[in-house]
Structure formats: structure tokens, C-alpha cells
Coordinates of N, CA and C in Angstrom, one line a residue:
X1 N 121.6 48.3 163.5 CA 122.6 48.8 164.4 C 124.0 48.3 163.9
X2 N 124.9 49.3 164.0 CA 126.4 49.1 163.8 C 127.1 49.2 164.8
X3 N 128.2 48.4 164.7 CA 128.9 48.1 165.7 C 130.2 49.2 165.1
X4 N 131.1 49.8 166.1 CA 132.3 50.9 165.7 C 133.3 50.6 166.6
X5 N 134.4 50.6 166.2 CA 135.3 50.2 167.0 C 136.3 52.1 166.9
X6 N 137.1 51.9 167.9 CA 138.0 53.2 168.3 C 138.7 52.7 168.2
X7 N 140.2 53.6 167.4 CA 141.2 53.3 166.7 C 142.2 54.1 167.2
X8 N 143.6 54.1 167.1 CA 145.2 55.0 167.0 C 145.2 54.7 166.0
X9 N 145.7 55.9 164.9 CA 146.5 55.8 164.0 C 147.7 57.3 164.2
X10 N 149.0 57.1 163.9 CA 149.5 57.8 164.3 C 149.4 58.8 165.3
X11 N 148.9 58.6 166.5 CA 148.2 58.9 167.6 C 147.3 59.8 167.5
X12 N 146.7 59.8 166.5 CA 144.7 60.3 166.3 C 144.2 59.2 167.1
X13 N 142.8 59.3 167.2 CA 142.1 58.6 167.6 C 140.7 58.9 166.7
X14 N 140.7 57.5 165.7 CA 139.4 57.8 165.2 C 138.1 56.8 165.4
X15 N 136.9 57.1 165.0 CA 135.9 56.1 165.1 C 135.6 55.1 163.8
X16 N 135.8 54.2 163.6 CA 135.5 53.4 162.6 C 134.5 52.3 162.5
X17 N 133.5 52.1 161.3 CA 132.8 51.0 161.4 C 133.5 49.7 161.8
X18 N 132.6 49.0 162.0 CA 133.3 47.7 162.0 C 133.8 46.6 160.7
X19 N 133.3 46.9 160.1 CA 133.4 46.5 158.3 C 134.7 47.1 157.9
X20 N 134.9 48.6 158.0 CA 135.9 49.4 157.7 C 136.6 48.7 158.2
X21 N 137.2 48.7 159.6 CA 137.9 48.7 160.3 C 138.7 46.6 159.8
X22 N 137.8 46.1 159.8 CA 138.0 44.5 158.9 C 139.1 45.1 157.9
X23 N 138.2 45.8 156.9 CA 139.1 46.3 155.9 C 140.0 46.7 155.9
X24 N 140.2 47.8 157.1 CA 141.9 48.4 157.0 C 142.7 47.5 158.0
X25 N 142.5 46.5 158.3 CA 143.6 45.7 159.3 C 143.8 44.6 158.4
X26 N 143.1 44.4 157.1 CA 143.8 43.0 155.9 C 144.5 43.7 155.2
X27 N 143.9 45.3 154.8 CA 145.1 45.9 154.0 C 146.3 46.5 154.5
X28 N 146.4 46.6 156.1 CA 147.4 47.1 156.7 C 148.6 45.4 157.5
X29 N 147.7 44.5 156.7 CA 148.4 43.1 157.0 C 148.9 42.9 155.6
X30 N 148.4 43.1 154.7 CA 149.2 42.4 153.1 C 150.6 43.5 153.0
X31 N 150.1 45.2 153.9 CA 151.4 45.8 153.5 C 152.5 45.3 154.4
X32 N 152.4 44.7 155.7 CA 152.9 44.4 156.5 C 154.0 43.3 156.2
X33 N 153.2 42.1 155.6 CA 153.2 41.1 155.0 C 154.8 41.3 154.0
X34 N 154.4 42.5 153.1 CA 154.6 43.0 151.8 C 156.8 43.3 152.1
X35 N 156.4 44.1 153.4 CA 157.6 44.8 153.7 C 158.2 44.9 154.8
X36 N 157.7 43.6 155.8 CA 158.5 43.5 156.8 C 160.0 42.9 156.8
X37 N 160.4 42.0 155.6 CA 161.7 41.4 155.4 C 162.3 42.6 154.2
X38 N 162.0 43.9 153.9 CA 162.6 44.4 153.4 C 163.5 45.3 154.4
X39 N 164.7 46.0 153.7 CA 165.4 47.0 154.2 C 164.5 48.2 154.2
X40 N 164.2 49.2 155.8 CA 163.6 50.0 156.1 C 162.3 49.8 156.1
X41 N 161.7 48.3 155.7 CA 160.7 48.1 156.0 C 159.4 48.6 156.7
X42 N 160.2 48.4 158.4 CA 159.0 48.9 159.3 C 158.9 50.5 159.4
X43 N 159.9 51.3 158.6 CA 159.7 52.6 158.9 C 158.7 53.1 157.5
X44 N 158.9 51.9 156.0 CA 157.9 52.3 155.3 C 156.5 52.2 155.6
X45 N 156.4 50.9 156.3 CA 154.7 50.6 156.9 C 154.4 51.9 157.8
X46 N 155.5 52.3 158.4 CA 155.2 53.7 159.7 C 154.5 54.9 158.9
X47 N 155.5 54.6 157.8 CA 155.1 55.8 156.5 C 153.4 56.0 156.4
X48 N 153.4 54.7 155.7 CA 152.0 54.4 155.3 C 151.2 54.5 156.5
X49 N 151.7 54.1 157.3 CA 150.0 54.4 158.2 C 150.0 55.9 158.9
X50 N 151.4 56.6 158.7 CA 151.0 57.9 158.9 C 149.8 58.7 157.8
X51 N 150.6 58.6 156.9 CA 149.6 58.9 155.6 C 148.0 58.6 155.7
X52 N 147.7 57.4 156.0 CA 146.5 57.0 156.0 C 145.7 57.9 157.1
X53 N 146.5 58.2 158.2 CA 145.9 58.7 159.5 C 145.8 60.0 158.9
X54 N 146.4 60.4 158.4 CA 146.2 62.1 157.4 C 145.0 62.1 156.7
X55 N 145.1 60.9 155.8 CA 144.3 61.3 154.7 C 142.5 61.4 155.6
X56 N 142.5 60.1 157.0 CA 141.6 59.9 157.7 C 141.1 61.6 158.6
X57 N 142.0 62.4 158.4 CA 142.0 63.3 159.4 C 141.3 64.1 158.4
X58 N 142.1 64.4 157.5 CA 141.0 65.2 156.5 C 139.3 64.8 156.4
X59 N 139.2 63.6 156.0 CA 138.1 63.4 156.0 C 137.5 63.8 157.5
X60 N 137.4 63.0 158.5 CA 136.9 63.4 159.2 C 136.6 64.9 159.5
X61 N 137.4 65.8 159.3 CA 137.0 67.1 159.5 C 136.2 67.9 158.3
X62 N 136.1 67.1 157.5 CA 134.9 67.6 156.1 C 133.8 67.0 156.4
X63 N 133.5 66.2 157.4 CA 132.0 65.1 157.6 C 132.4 64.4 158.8
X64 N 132.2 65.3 160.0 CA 132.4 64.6 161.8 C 131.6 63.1 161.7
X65 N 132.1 62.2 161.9 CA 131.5 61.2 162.3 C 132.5 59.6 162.3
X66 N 132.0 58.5 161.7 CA 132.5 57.1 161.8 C 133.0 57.2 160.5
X67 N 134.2 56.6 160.6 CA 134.8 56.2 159.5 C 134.6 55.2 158.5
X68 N 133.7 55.1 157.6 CA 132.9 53.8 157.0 C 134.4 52.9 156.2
X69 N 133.3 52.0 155.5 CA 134.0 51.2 154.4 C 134.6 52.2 153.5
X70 N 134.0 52.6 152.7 CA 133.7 53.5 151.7 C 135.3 54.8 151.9
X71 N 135.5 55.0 153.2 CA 136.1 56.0 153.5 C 138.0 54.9 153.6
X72 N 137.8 53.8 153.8 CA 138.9 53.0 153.6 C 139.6 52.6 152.6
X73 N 138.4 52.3 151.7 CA 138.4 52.0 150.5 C 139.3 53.5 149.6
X74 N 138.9 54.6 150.0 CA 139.2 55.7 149.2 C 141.3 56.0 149.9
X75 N 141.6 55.3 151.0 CA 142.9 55.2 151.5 C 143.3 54.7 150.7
X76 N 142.7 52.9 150.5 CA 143.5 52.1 149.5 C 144.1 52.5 148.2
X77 N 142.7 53.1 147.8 CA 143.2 53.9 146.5 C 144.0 54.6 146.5
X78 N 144.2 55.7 147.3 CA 145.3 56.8 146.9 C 146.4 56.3 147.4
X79 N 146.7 55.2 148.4 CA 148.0 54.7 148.8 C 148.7 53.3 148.0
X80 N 147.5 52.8 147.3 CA 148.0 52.0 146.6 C 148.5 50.1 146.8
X81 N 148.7 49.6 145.5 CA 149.0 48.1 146.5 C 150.4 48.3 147.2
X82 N 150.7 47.0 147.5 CA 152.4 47.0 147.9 C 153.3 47.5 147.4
X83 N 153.3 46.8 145.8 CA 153.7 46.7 144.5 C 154.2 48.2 144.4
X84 N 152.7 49.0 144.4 CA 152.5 50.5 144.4 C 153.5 51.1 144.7
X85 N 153.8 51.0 146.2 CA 154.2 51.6 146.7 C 155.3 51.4 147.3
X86 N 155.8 50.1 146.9 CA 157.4 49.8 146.8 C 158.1 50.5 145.7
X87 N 157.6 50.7 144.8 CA 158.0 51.7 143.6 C 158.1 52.6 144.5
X88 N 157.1 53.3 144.8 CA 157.6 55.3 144.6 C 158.7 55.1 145.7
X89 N 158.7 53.9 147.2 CA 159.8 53.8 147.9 C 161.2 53.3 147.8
X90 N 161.2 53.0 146.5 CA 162.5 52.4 145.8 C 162.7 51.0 146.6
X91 N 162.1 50.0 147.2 CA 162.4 49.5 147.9 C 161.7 48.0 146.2
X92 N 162.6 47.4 146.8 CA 162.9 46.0 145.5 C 161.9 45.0 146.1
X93 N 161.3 44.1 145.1 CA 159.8 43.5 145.2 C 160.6 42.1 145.5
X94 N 159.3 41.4 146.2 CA 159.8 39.8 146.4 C 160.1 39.0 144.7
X95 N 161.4 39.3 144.5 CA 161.7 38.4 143.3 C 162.1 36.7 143.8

């Protein structure tokens, strides 16, 4: 048996394993981490977790159900590290 936790992201509401869910609150803490002392910061993290809640929306509507590991893992990928995505945001790295 698995345990699932119920989520907001950009005010969806989705179902997530518990494992997943582990997973996307360390990767949604390193970007936090990443870009809270930057300029525009909390509106790039807003960025990103809108995005994620998209990419999560799609999925769910191709395969109704819990949002696994697996389905987190495929967020990280296409959103990328901090690094990542301080680039495409023009936003300057902890030098």
C-alpha cells in the first residue's frame, strides 16, 4: 500500500505519491534555496511552479490517476537545475 498526499500547485489540485511528493518539495527547496536572494526571485520560483503544475496537468489528463516518482522526475528534467534556469531567466548565479 501507498501512501498519496493532495497537493496545490498553481491552484490545481493534484494527487501525488508519497515518494514523488518527497521529491518535488527537495527540488522545489534547492530552487528556492537557488533564487530567493536574487532580483525577481520569488516571481521566478512562481514561474517554475506554474510550469510544473502545467506540465503535471498534461500528464494527468493523458493517464487519470497519482502522480508518481517517475512523473517528477520527467518535471525536473524539462525544467532543469537552478543553474538551468537562471540562464534562460537572465538572472546572475551565486558568484
Amino acid at each position: 500500500m501507498n501512501r498519496v498526499e493532495s497537493i496545490s500547485m498553481n491552484g490545481i489540485v493534484f494527487y501525488i505519491a508519497d515518494d514523488a511528493y518527497l521529491a518535488l518539495n527537495r527540488y522545489l527547496d534547492t530552487l528556492k534555496e537557488y533564487f530567493v536572494s536574487q532580483p525577481d526571485g520569488v516571481e521566478v520560483i512562481g514561474d517554475i511552479e506554474a510550469r510544473i503544475a502545467e506540465l503535471f496537468s498534461e500528464k494527468r489528463r493523458s493517464a487519470q490517476g497519482v502522480l508518481s516518482l517517475a512523473d517528477v522526475a520527467g518535471g525536473k528534467k524539462t525544467r532543469g537545475t537552478p543553474e538551468d534556469i537562471a540562464a534562460v531567466h537572465g538572472v546572475p548565479g551565486d558568484e
